[in-house]
Amino acid sequence: MQQLNTFKLPKNFRGRNAFIVQLWWLVQSILFSNSPQFMYGFRRFLLRLFGAKIGKNVIIRPTVRITYPWKISIGDFSMIGDDVVLYSLGRIEIGNNVVISQKSYICAASHDYLKSDFPIFAKKITIEDQCWLATDVFVAPGITIGKGTVVGSRSSVYKNLPSNKVCIGNPAKIIRERISE
């Protein structure tokens, strides 16, 4: 069982000093979240200002929550829907033409629950080009979702998913090929 009095955050875990982290959270709360819906360019600007790699014509809704933008990359023409959380304690790489629908939670960190000091760890998440994560999908740390794969609504992804599949469930399993016209 965890003894949280022994928990320690690994050195440089956040990737920036505490002032920058707090400044981002302030900017996100005031400017990013309150920007009008159509101001996609403004939100891309704010994210780039804090070190995110954002492709061209990326659509990010104002209700998206991003923990550390300097650990995020989003490819060209991708869309991040309302109330999506990019819990970027680790790197999150989102490819080109990806749709992450509303209320999805992309979680790039967890704890080792077998150790008493409950150490936190981060693992990179990769969502390759042309994927679609439907409403309310959870993606665990260290996962890669292959190019062109669709993950059905309310699914949880705990294992890597190959390319060009349709997957659904908790845990998400392949139900068919994704065959394009």
mmCIF file of N, CA and C in Angstrom, residues 18-150:
data_model
loop_
_atom_site.group_PDB
_atom_site.id
_atom_site.type_symbol
_atom_site.label_atom_id
_atom_site.label_comp_id
_atom_site.label_asym_id
_atom_site.label_seq_id
_atom_site.Cartn_x
_atom_site.Cartn_y
_atom_site.Cartn_z
ATOM 1 N N ALA A 18 8.699 25.660 -12.111
ATOM 2 C CA ALA A 18 7.377 25.857 -11.497
ATOM 3 C C ALA A 18 6.718 27.159 -11.960
ATOM 4 N N PHE A 19 7.509 28.202 -12.200
ATOM 5 C CA PHE A 19 6.937 29.474 -12.648
ATOM 6 C C PHE A 19 6.262 29.305 -14.014
ATOM 7 N N ILE A 20 6.932 28.658 -14.955
ATOM 8 C CA ILE A 20 6.361 28.459 -16.298
ATOM 9 C C ILE A 20 5.111 27.589 -16.213
ATOM 10 N N VAL A 21 5.161 26.551 -15.384
ATOM 11 C CA VAL A 21 3.983 25.681 -15.223
ATOM 12 C C VAL A 21 2.796 26.503 -14.721
ATOM 13 N N GLN A 22 3.015 27.296 -13.691
ATOM 14 C CA GLN A 22 1.919 28.105 -13.141
ATOM 15 C C GLN A 22 1.452 29.153 -14.143
ATOM 16 N N LEU A 23 2.392 29.735 -14.884
ATOM 17 C CA LEU A 23 2.035 30.728 -15.895
ATOM 18 C C LEU A 23 1.147 30.099 -16.967
ATOM 19 N N TRP A 24 1.490 28.876 -17.424
ATOM 20 C CA TRP A 24 0.657 28.192 -18.414
ATOM 21 C C TRP A 24 -0.742 27.949 -17.859
ATOM 22 N N TRP A 25 -0.837 27.459 -16.637
ATOM 23 C CA TRP A 25 -2.156 27.165 -16.076
ATOM 24 C C TRP A 25 -2.991 28.436 -15.946
ATOM 25 N N LEU A 26 -2.334 29.552 -15.657
ATOM 26 C CA LEU A 26 -3.043 30.837 -15.591
ATOM 27 C C LEU A 26 -3.513 31.259 -16.991
ATOM 28 N N VAL A 27 -2.618 31.164 -17.970
ATOM 29 C CA VAL A 27 -2.965 31.516 -19.359
ATOM 30 C C VAL A 27 -4.081 30.604 -19.871
ATOM 31 N N GLN A 28 -3.977 29.326 -19.571
ATOM 32 C CA GLN A 28 -5.017 28.389 -20.005
ATOM 33 C C GLN A 28 -6.370 28.746 -19.382
ATOM 34 N N SER A 29 -6.377 29.076 -18.099
ATOM 35 C CA SER A 29 -7.631 29.390 -17.399
ATOM 36 C C SER A 29 -8.266 30.683 -17.876
ATOM 37 N N ILE A 30 -7.437 31.673 -18.167
ATOM 38 C CA ILE A 30 -7.984 32.994 -18.495
ATOM 39 C C ILE A 30 -8.133 33.195 -20.003
ATOM 40 N N LEU A 31 -7.078 32.979 -20.761
ATOM 41 C CA LEU A 31 -7.087 33.311 -22.187
ATOM 42 C C LEU A 31 -7.558 32.159 -23.069
ATOM 43 N N PHE A 32 -6.970 30.996 -22.871
ATOM 44 C CA PHE A 32 -7.281 29.842 -23.725
ATOM 45 C C PHE A 32 -8.739 29.424 -23.547
ATOM 46 N N SER A 33 -9.142 29.166 -22.332
ATOM 47 C CA SER A 33 -10.487 28.626 -22.061
ATOM 48 C C SER A 33 -11.608 29.613 -22.347
ATOM 49 N N ASN A 34 -11.322 30.891 -22.249
ATOM 50 C CA ASN A 34 -12.362 31.901 -22.464
ATOM 51 C C ASN A 34 -12.350 32.490 -23.866
ATOM 52 N N SER A 35 -11.480 31.973 -24.732
ATOM 53 C CA SER A 35 -11.442 32.492 -26.100
ATOM 54 C C SER A 35 -12.676 32.009 -26.851
ATOM 55 N N PRO A 36 -13.219 32.868 -27.727
ATOM 56 C CA PRO A 36 -14.387 32.452 -28.506
ATOM 57 C C PRO A 36 -14.089 31.221 -29.363
ATOM 58 N N GLN A 37 -15.120 30.479 -29.612
ATOM 59 C CA GLN A 37 -14.999 29.205 -30.319
ATOM 60 C C GLN A 37 -14.182 29.309 -31.609
ATOM 61 N N PHE A 38 -14.409 30.365 -32.399
ATOM 62 C CA PHE A 38 -13.783 30.465 -33.730
ATOM 63 C C PHE A 38 -12.307 30.855 -33.694
ATOM 64 N N MET A 39 -11.739 31.163 -32.527
ATOM 65 C CA MET A 39 -10.359 31.661 -32.449
ATOM 66 C C MET A 39 -9.336 30.514 -32.356
ATOM 67 N N TYR A 40 -9.390 29.627 -33.322
ATOM 68 C CA TYR A 40 -8.476 28.485 -33.330
ATOM 69 C C TYR A 40 -7.023 28.930 -33.459
ATOM 70 N N GLY A 41 -6.788 29.930 -34.301
ATOM 71 C CA GLY A 41 -5.430 30.434 -34.492
ATOM 72 C C GLY A 41 -4.845 31.004 -33.214
ATOM 73 N N PHE A 42 -5.658 31.683 -32.427
ATOM 74 C CA PHE A 42 -5.201 32.239 -31.158
ATOM 75 C C PHE A 42 -4.782 31.123 -30.195
ATOM 76 N N ARG A 43 -5.596 30.073 -30.116
ATOM 77 C CA ARG A 43 -5.244 28.965 -29.211
ATOM 78 C C ARG A 43 -3.987 28.230 -29.700
ATOM 79 N N ARG A 44 -3.850 28.093 -31.036
ATOM 80 C CA ARG A 44 -2.615 27.486 -31.563
ATOM 81 C C ARG A 44 -1.407 28.350 -31.184
ATOM 82 N N PHE A 45 -1.577 29.677 -31.300
ATOM 83 C CA PHE A 45 -0.502 30.604 -30.928
ATOM 84 C C PHE A 45 -0.107 30.417 -29.461
ATOM 85 N N LEU A 46 -1.093 30.367 -28.570
ATOM 86 C CA LEU A 46 -0.788 30.212 -27.140
ATOM 87 C C LEU A 46 -0.036 28.902 -26.883
ATOM 88 N N LEU A 47 -0.489 27.831 -27.510
ATOM 89 C CA LEU A 47 0.176 26.541 -27.292
ATOM 90 C C LEU A 47 1.613 26.568 -27.824
ATOM 91 N N ARG A 48 1.807 27.172 -28.999
ATOM 92 C CA ARG A 48 3.172 27.265 -29.549
ATOM 93 C C ARG A 48 4.049 28.132 -28.658
ATOM 94 N N LEU A 49 3.474 29.174 -28.093
ATOM 95 C CA LEU A 49 4.207 30.060 -27.185
ATOM 96 C C LEU A 49 4.772 29.285 -25.995
ATOM 97 N N PHE A 50 4.059 28.236 -25.591
ATOM 98 C CA PHE A 50 4.501 27.426 -24.459
ATOM 99 C C PHE A 50 5.170 26.121 -24.906
ATOM 100 N N GLY A 51 5.612 26.080 -26.158
ATOM 101 C CA GLY A 51 6.464 24.982 -26.609
ATOM 102 C C GLY A 51 5.782 23.821 -27.296
ATOM 103 N N ALA A 52 4.464 23.869 -27.488
ATOM 104 C CA ALA A 52 3.787 22.785 -28.210
ATOM 105 C C ALA A 52 4.150 22.857 -29.686
ATOM 106 N N LYS A 53 4.189 21.698 -30.327
ATOM 107 C CA LYS A 53 4.381 21.641 -31.773
ATOM 108 C C LYS A 53 3.004 21.397 -32.384
ATOM 109 N N ILE A 54 2.493 22.428 -33.033
ATOM 110 C CA ILE A 54 1.139 22.387 -33.567
ATOM 111 C C ILE A 54 1.212 22.591 -35.082
ATOM 112 N N GLY A 55 0.633 21.663 -35.835
ATOM 113 C CA GLY A 55 0.635 21.745 -37.285
ATOM 114 C C GLY A 55 -0.324 22.808 -37.796
ATOM 115 N N LYS A 56 -0.428 22.880 -39.118
ATOM 116 C CA LYS A 56 -1.294 23.892 -39.715
ATOM 117 C C LYS A 56 -2.758 23.461 -39.679
ATOM 118 N N ASN A 57 -3.605 24.467 -39.491
ATOM 119 C CA ASN A 57 -5.064 24.299 -39.482
ATOM 120 C C ASN A 57 -5.575 23.288 -38.447
ATOM 121 N N VAL A 58 -4.872 23.175 -37.356
ATOM 122 C CA VAL A 58 -5.348 22.327 -36.254
ATOM 123 C C VAL A 58 -6.502 23.038 -35.553
ATOM 124 N N ILE A 59 -7.548 22.280 -35.260
ATOM 125 C CA ILE A 59 -8.715 22.828 -34.558
ATOM 126 C C ILE A 59 -8.702 22.297 -33.136
ATOM 127 N N ILE A 60 -8.592 23.229 -32.200
ATOM 128 C CA ILE A 60 -8.594 22.872 -30.779
ATOM 129 C C ILE A 60 -9.673 23.707 -30.105
ATOM 130 N N ARG A 61 -10.648 23.046 -29.527
ATOM 131 C CA ARG A 61 -11.748 23.736 -28.865
ATOM 132 C C ARG A 61 -11.266 24.392 -27.559
ATOM 133 N N PRO A 62 -11.938 25.474 -27.143
ATOM 134 C CA PRO A 62 -11.485 26.181 -25.931
ATOM 135 C C PRO A 62 -11.646 25.381 -24.645
ATOM 136 N N THR A 63 -12.456 24.336 -24.654
ATOM 137 C CA THR A 63 -12.652 23.545 -23.434
ATOM 138 C C THR A 63 -11.626 22.423 -23.279
ATOM 139 N N VAL A 64 -10.706 22.283 -24.232
ATOM 140 C CA VAL A 64 -9.635 21.286 -24.115
ATOM 141 C C VAL A 64 -8.725 21.670 -22.945
ATOM 142 N N ARG A 65 -8.300 20.675 -22.163
ATOM 143 C CA ARG A 65 -7.376 20.905 -21.046
ATOM 144 C C ARG A 65 -6.054 20.204 -21.354
ATOM 145 N N ILE A 66 -4.969 20.961 -21.251
ATOM 146 C CA ILE A 66 -3.636 20.438 -21.550
ATOM 147 C C ILE A 66 -2.750 20.726 -20.350
ATOM 148 N N THR A 67 -2.141 19.678 -19.793
ATOM 149 C CA THR A 67 -1.347 19.866 -18.581
ATOM 150 C C THR A 67 -0.038 20.594 -18.880
ATOM 151 N N TYR A 68 0.772 20.035 -19.779
ATOM 152 C CA TYR A 68 2.053 20.651 -20.135
ATOM 153 C C TYR A 68 2.154 20.728 -21.661
ATOM 154 N N PRO A 69 1.902 21.885 -22.254
ATOM 155 C CA PRO A 69 1.899 21.971 -23.724
ATOM 156 C C PRO A 69 3.247 21.661 -24.363
ATOM 157 N N TRP A 70 4.343 21.846 -23.664
ATOM 158 C CA TRP A 70 5.676 21.580 -24.216
ATOM 159 C C TRP A 70 5.893 20.082 -24.422
ATOM 160 N N LYS A 71 4.980 19.243 -23.995
ATOM 161 C CA LYS A 71 5.098 17.799 -24.223
ATOM 162 C C LYS A 71 4.072 17.300 -25.251
ATOM 163 N N ILE A 72 3.540 18.225 -26.042
ATOM 164 C CA ILE A 72 2.486 17.901 -26.999
ATOM 165 C C ILE A 72 2.961 18.187 -28.424
ATOM 166 N N SER A 73 2.636 17.292 -29.351
ATOM 167 C CA SER A 73 2.737 17.636 -30.763
ATOM 168 C C SER A 73 1.466 17.141 -31.452
ATOM 169 N N ILE A 74 0.933 17.992 -32.322
ATOM 170 C CA ILE A 74 -0.305 17.694 -33.049
ATOM 171 C C ILE A 74 -0.051 18.012 -34.518
ATOM 172 N N GLY A 75 -0.318 17.032 -35.377
ATOM 173 C CA GLY A 75 -0.056 17.188 -36.799
ATOM 174 C C GLY A 75 -1.097 18.037 -37.521
ATOM 175 N N ASP A 76 -0.830 18.299 -38.779
ATOM 176 C CA ASP A 76 -1.678 19.153 -39.621
ATOM 177 C C ASP A 76 -3.116 18.625 -39.697
ATOM 178 N N PHE A 77 -4.053 19.551 -39.717
ATOM 179 C CA PHE A 77 -5.482 19.301 -39.956
ATOM 180 C C PHE A 77 -6.141 18.369 -38.925
ATOM 181 N N SER A 78 -5.566 18.261 -37.768
ATOM 182 C CA SER A 78 -6.179 17.439 -36.725
ATOM 183 C C SER A 78 -7.171 18.262 -35.918
ATOM 184 N N MET A 79 -8.094 17.560 -35.269
ATOM 185 C CA MET A 79 -9.146 18.214 -34.486
ATOM 186 C C MET A 79 -9.200 17.614 -33.086
ATOM 187 N N ILE A 80 -9.219 18.507 -32.091
ATOM 188 C CA ILE A 80 -9.317 18.085 -30.695
ATOM 189 C C ILE A 80 -10.626 18.665 -30.159
ATOM 190 N N GLY A 81 -11.571 17.790 -29.784
ATOM 191 C CA GLY A 81 -12.936 18.192 -29.467
ATOM 192 C C GLY A 81 -13.141 18.737 -28.065
ATOM 193 N N ASP A 82 -14.377 19.127 -27.807
ATOM 194 C CA ASP A 82 -14.746 19.721 -26.521
ATOM 195 C C ASP A 82 -14.465 18.778 -25.352
ATOM 196 N N ASP A 83 -13.933 19.370 -24.297
ATOM 197 C CA ASP A 83 -13.697 18.684 -23.019
ATOM 198 C C ASP A 83 -12.707 17.522 -23.104
ATOM 199 N N VAL A 84 -11.884 17.506 -24.147
ATOM 200 C CA VAL A 84 -10.796 16.522 -24.208
ATOM 201 C C VAL A 84 -9.718 16.939 -23.207
ATOM 202 N N VAL A 85 -9.140 15.937 -22.520
ATOM 203 C CA VAL A 85 -8.015 16.187 -21.616
ATOM 204 C C VAL A 85 -6.777 15.534 -22.213
ATOM 205 N N LEU A 86 -5.755 16.345 -22.436
ATOM 206 C CA LEU A 86 -4.443 15.829 -22.831
ATOM 207 C C LEU A 86 -3.570 15.922 -21.584
ATOM 208 N N TYR A 87 -3.580 14.837 -20.793
ATOM 209 C CA TYR A 87 -2.851 14.793 -19.520
ATOM 210 C C TYR A 87 -1.398 14.474 -19.832
ATOM 211 N N SER A 88 -0.683 15.508 -20.230
ATOM 212 C CA SER A 88 0.626 15.361 -20.859
ATOM 213 C C SER A 88 1.762 15.407 -19.849
ATOM 214 N N LEU A 89 1.697 14.572 -18.832
ATOM 215 C CA LEU A 89 2.857 14.456 -17.943
ATOM 216 C C LEU A 89 3.991 13.780 -18.699
ATOM 217 N N GLY A 90 3.656 12.943 -19.677
ATOM 218 C CA GLY A 90 4.606 12.386 -20.636
ATOM 219 C C GLY A 90 4.267 12.939 -22.010
ATOM 220 N N ARG A 91 5.074 12.617 -22.999
ATOM 221 C CA ARG A 91 4.834 13.133 -24.354
ATOM 222 C C ARG A 91 3.566 12.531 -24.955
ATOM 223 N N ILE A 92 2.857 13.364 -25.674
ATOM 224 C CA ILE A 92 1.700 12.921 -26.447
ATOM 225 C C ILE A 92 1.917 13.402 -27.868
ATOM 226 N N GLU A 93 1.999 12.452 -28.804
ATOM 227 C CA GLU A 93 2.182 12.791 -30.212
ATOM 228 C C GLU A 93 0.941 12.388 -30.988
ATOM 229 N N ILE A 94 0.326 13.363 -31.601
ATOM 230 C CA ILE A 94 -0.900 13.169 -32.379
ATOM 231 C C ILE A 94 -0.558 13.491 -33.832
ATOM 232 N N GLY A 95 -0.864 12.563 -34.725
ATOM 233 C CA GLY A 95 -0.478 12.715 -36.121
ATOM 234 C C GLY A 95 -1.349 13.681 -36.900
ATOM 235 N N ASN A 96 -1.223 13.614 -38.214
ATOM 236 C CA ASN A 96 -2.006 14.443 -39.137
ATOM 237 C C ASN A 96 -3.403 13.859 -39.324
ATOM 238 N N ASN A 97 -4.373 14.742 -39.521
ATOM 239 C CA ASN A 97 -5.752 14.332 -39.841
ATOM 240 C C ASN A 97 -6.366 13.403 -38.790
ATOM 241 N N VAL A 98 -6.043 13.640 -37.555
ATOM 242 C CA VAL A 98 -6.581 12.855 -36.429
ATOM 243 C C VAL A 98 -7.771 13.602 -35.836
ATOM 244 N N VAL A 99 -8.802 12.859 -35.443
ATOM 245 C CA VAL A 99 -9.915 13.439 -34.697
ATOM 246 C C VAL A 99 -9.957 12.781 -33.322
ATOM 247 N N ILE A 100 -9.901 13.619 -32.292
ATOM 248 C CA ILE A 100 -10.111 13.142 -30.924
ATOM 249 C C ILE A 100 -11.393 13.812 -30.454
ATOM 250 N N SER A 101 -12.437 13.018 -30.318
ATOM 251 C CA SER A 101 -13.768 13.565 -30.039
ATOM 252 C C SER A 101 -13.937 13.923 -28.566
ATOM 253 N N GLN A 102 -15.059 14.577 -28.307
ATOM 254 C CA GLN A 102 -15.327 15.180 -27.013
ATOM 255 C C GLN A 102 -15.220 14.188 -25.854
ATOM 256 N N LYS A 103 -14.719 14.742 -24.753
ATOM 257 C CA LYS A 103 -14.595 14.054 -23.461
ATOM 258 C C LYS A 103 -13.588 12.913 -23.443
ATOM 259 N N SER A 104 -12.766 12.791 -24.473
ATOM 260 C CA SER A 104 -11.717 11.764 -24.429
ATOM 261 C C SER A 104 -10.623 12.195 -23.468
ATOM 262 N N TYR A 105 -9.930 11.188 -22.899
ATOM 263 C CA TYR A 105 -8.909 11.448 -21.885
ATOM 264 C C TYR A 105 -7.654 10.692 -22.296
ATOM 265 N N ILE A 106 -6.612 11.460 -22.638
ATOM 266 C CA ILE A 106 -5.344 10.879 -23.090
ATOM 267 C C ILE A 106 -4.363 11.043 -21.936
ATOM 268 N N CYS A 107 -4.034 9.936 -21.280
ATOM 269 C CA CYS A 107 -3.322 9.955 -19.989
ATOM 270 C C CYS A 107 -1.911 9.393 -20.134
ATOM 271 N N ALA A 108 -0.910 10.247 -20.119
ATOM 272 C CA ALA A 108 0.470 9.827 -20.380
ATOM 273 C C ALA A 108 1.271 9.571 -19.108
ATOM 274 N N ALA A 109 0.596 9.305 -17.984
ATOM 275 C CA ALA A 109 1.331 9.014 -16.738
ATOM 276 C C ALA A 109 0.476 8.172 -15.809
ATOM 277 N N SER A 110 1.158 7.522 -14.881
ATOM 278 C CA SER A 110 0.462 6.740 -13.850
ATOM 279 C C SER A 110 1.418 6.551 -12.669
ATOM 280 N N HIS A 111 1.028 5.679 -11.734
ATOM 281 C CA HIS A 111 1.846 5.380 -10.561
ATOM 282 C C HIS A 111 2.114 3.882 -10.499
ATOM 283 N N ASP A 112 3.256 3.520 -9.910
ATOM 284 C CA ASP A 112 3.545 2.118 -9.617
ATOM 285 C C ASP A 112 2.914 1.800 -8.268
ATOM 286 N N TYR A 113 1.755 1.156 -8.295
ATOM 287 C CA TYR A 113 0.996 0.909 -7.064
ATOM 288 C C TYR A 113 1.569 -0.226 -6.221
ATOM 289 N N LEU A 114 2.608 -0.918 -6.724
ATOM 290 C CA LEU A 114 3.230 -1.998 -5.961
ATOM 291 C C LEU A 114 4.327 -1.507 -5.032
ATOM 292 N N LYS A 115 4.726 -0.265 -5.187
ATOM 293 C CA LYS A 115 5.799 0.293 -4.354
ATOM 294 C C LYS A 115 5.199 1.254 -3.331
ATOM 295 N N SER A 116 5.739 1.230 -2.131
ATOM 296 C CA SER A 116 5.163 2.035 -1.057
ATOM 297 C C SER A 116 5.326 3.541 -1.280
ATOM 298 N N ASP A 117 6.371 3.938 -2.020
ATOM 299 C CA ASP A 117 6.526 5.387 -2.273
ATOM 300 C C ASP A 117 5.688 5.856 -3.462
ATOM 301 N N PHE A 118 4.896 4.943 -4.060
ATOM 302 C CA PHE A 118 3.902 5.268 -5.090
ATOM 303 C C PHE A 118 4.503 6.128 -6.200
ATOM 304 N N PRO A 119 5.658 5.684 -6.770
ATOM 305 C CA PRO A 119 6.347 6.551 -7.749
ATOM 306 C C PRO A 119 5.496 6.814 -8.989
ATOM 307 N N ILE A 120 5.584 8.022 -9.461
ATOM 308 C CA ILE A 120 4.892 8.417 -10.681
ATOM 309 C C ILE A 120 5.817 8.162 -11.872
ATOM 310 N N PHE A 121 5.249 7.760 -12.992
ATOM 311 C CA PHE A 121 6.045 7.578 -14.199
ATOM 312 C C PHE A 121 5.254 8.095 -15.395
ATOM 313 N N ALA A 122 5.968 8.445 -16.429
ATOM 314 C CA ALA A 122 5.348 8.935 -17.665
ATOM 315 C C ALA A 122 5.767 8.041 -18.819
ATOM 316 N N LYS A 123 4.832 7.801 -19.732
ATOM 317 C CA LYS A 123 5.137 7.038 -20.945
ATOM 318 C C LYS A 123 4.463 7.716 -22.131
ATOM 319 N N LYS A 124 5.214 7.824 -23.199
ATOM 320 C CA LYS A 124 4.742 8.507 -24.400
ATOM 321 C C LYS A 124 3.539 7.799 -25.021
ATOM 322 N N ILE A 125 2.575 8.597 -25.451
ATOM 323 C CA ILE A 125 1.419 8.105 -26.207
ATOM 324 C C ILE A 125 1.561 8.603 -27.638
ATOM 325 N N THR A 126 1.322 7.692 -28.596
ATOM 326 C CA THR A 126 1.365 8.059 -30.006
ATOM 327 C C THR A 126 0.034 7.692 -30.655
ATOM 328 N N ILE A 127 -0.580 8.670 -31.270
ATOM 329 C CA ILE A 127 -1.801 8.446 -32.045
ATOM 330 C C ILE A 127 -1.443 8.819 -33.476
ATOM 331 N N GLU A 128 -1.317 7.800 -34.312
ATOM 332 C CA GLU A 128 -0.793 8.022 -35.658
ATOM 333 C C GLU A 128 -1.818 8.681 -36.579
ATOM 334 N N ASP A 129 -1.362 9.058 -37.753
ATOM 335 C CA ASP A 129 -2.182 9.785 -38.734
ATOM 336 C C ASP A 129 -3.531 9.100 -38.969
ATOM 337 N N GLN A 130 -4.540 9.933 -39.197
ATOM 338 C CA GLN A 130 -5.867 9.523 -39.672
ATOM 339 C C GLN A 130 -6.644 8.631 -38.707
ATOM 340 N N CYS A 131 -6.291 8.673 -37.433
ATOM 341 C CA CYS A 131 -7.092 7.945 -36.442
ATOM 342 C C CYS A 131 -8.310 8.777 -36.056
ATOM 343 N N TRP A 132 -9.321 8.099 -35.591
ATOM 344 C CA TRP A 132 -10.485 8.771 -34.994
ATOM 345 C C TRP A 132 -10.779 8.099 -33.665
ATOM 346 N N LEU A 133 -10.659 8.873 -32.590
ATOM 347 C CA LEU A 133 -11.084 8.428 -31.273
ATOM 348 C C LEU A 133 -12.445 9.059 -31.036
ATOM 349 N N ALA A 134 -13.482 8.238 -30.962
ATOM 350 C CA ALA A 134 -14.835 8.755 -30.792
ATOM 351 C C ALA A 134 -15.030 9.248 -29.350
ATOM 352 N N THR A 135 -16.237 9.607 -29.024
ATOM 353 C CA THR A 135 -16.544 10.229 -27.733
ATOM 354 C C THR A 135 -16.066 9.403 -26.539
ATOM 355 N N ASP A 136 -15.425 10.102 -25.594
ATOM 356 C CA ASP A 136 -15.152 9.559 -24.260
ATOM 357 C C ASP A 136 -14.231 8.351 -24.268
ATOM 358 N N VAL A 137 -13.217 8.379 -25.109
ATOM 359 C CA VAL A 137 -12.228 7.297 -25.161
ATOM 360 C C VAL A 137 -11.113 7.595 -24.162
ATOM 361 N N PHE A 138 -10.684 6.554 -23.426
ATOM 362 C CA PHE A 138 -9.539 6.660 -22.527
ATOM 363 C C PHE A 138 -8.353 5.961 -23.175
ATOM 364 N N VAL A 139 -7.194 6.637 -23.173
ATOM 365 C CA VAL A 139 -5.954 6.040 -23.680
ATOM 366 C C VAL A 139 -4.928 6.050 -22.552
ATOM 367 N N ALA A 140 -4.392 4.861 -22.220
ATOM 368 C CA ALA A 140 -3.455 4.698 -21.104
ATOM 369 C C ALA A 140 -2.028 5.079 -21.511
ATOM 370 N N PRO A 141 -1.145 5.277 -20.511
ATOM 371 C CA PRO A 141 0.251 5.628 -20.804
ATOM 372 C C PRO A 141 0.953 4.565 -21.654
ATOM 373 N N GLY A 142 1.802 5.026 -22.567
ATOM 374 C CA GLY A 142 2.649 4.143 -23.359
ATOM 375 C C GLY A 142 1.997 3.536 -24.585
ATOM 376 N N ILE A 143 0.792 3.920 -24.895
ATOM 377 C CA ILE A 143 0.028 3.303 -25.980
ATOM 378 C C ILE A 143 0.352 3.937 -27.332
ATOM 379 N N THR A 144 0.359 3.090 -28.365
ATOM 380 C CA THR A 144 0.409 3.560 -29.755
ATOM 381 C C THR A 144 -0.842 3.058 -30.456
ATOM 382 N N ILE A 145 -1.545 3.982 -31.098
ATOM 383 C CA ILE A 145 -2.710 3.627 -31.915
ATOM 384 C C ILE A 145 -2.279 3.809 -33.367
ATOM 385 N N GLY A 146 -2.329 2.706 -34.115
ATOM 386 C CA GLY A 146 -1.801 2.690 -35.476
ATOM 387 C C GLY A 146 -2.593 3.544 -36.448
ATOM 388 N N LYS A 147 -1.952 3.904 -37.533
ATOM 389 C CA LYS A 147 -2.507 4.791 -38.562
ATOM 390 C C LYS A 147 -3.883 4.312 -39.041
ATOM 391 N N GLY A 148 -4.814 5.235 -39.061
ATOM 392 C CA GLY A 148 -6.118 4.973 -39.637
ATOM 393 C C GLY A 148 -7.090 4.208 -38.756
ATOM 394 N N THR A 149 -6.714 3.905 -37.545
ATOM 395 C CA THR A 149 -7.589 3.113 -36.667
ATOM 396 C C THR A 149 -8.674 3.979 -36.034
ATOM 397 N N VAL A 150 -9.864 3.387 -35.897
ATOM 398 C CA VAL A 150 -11.007 4.025 -35.240
ATOM 399 C C VAL A 150 -11.214 3.346 -33.892
#
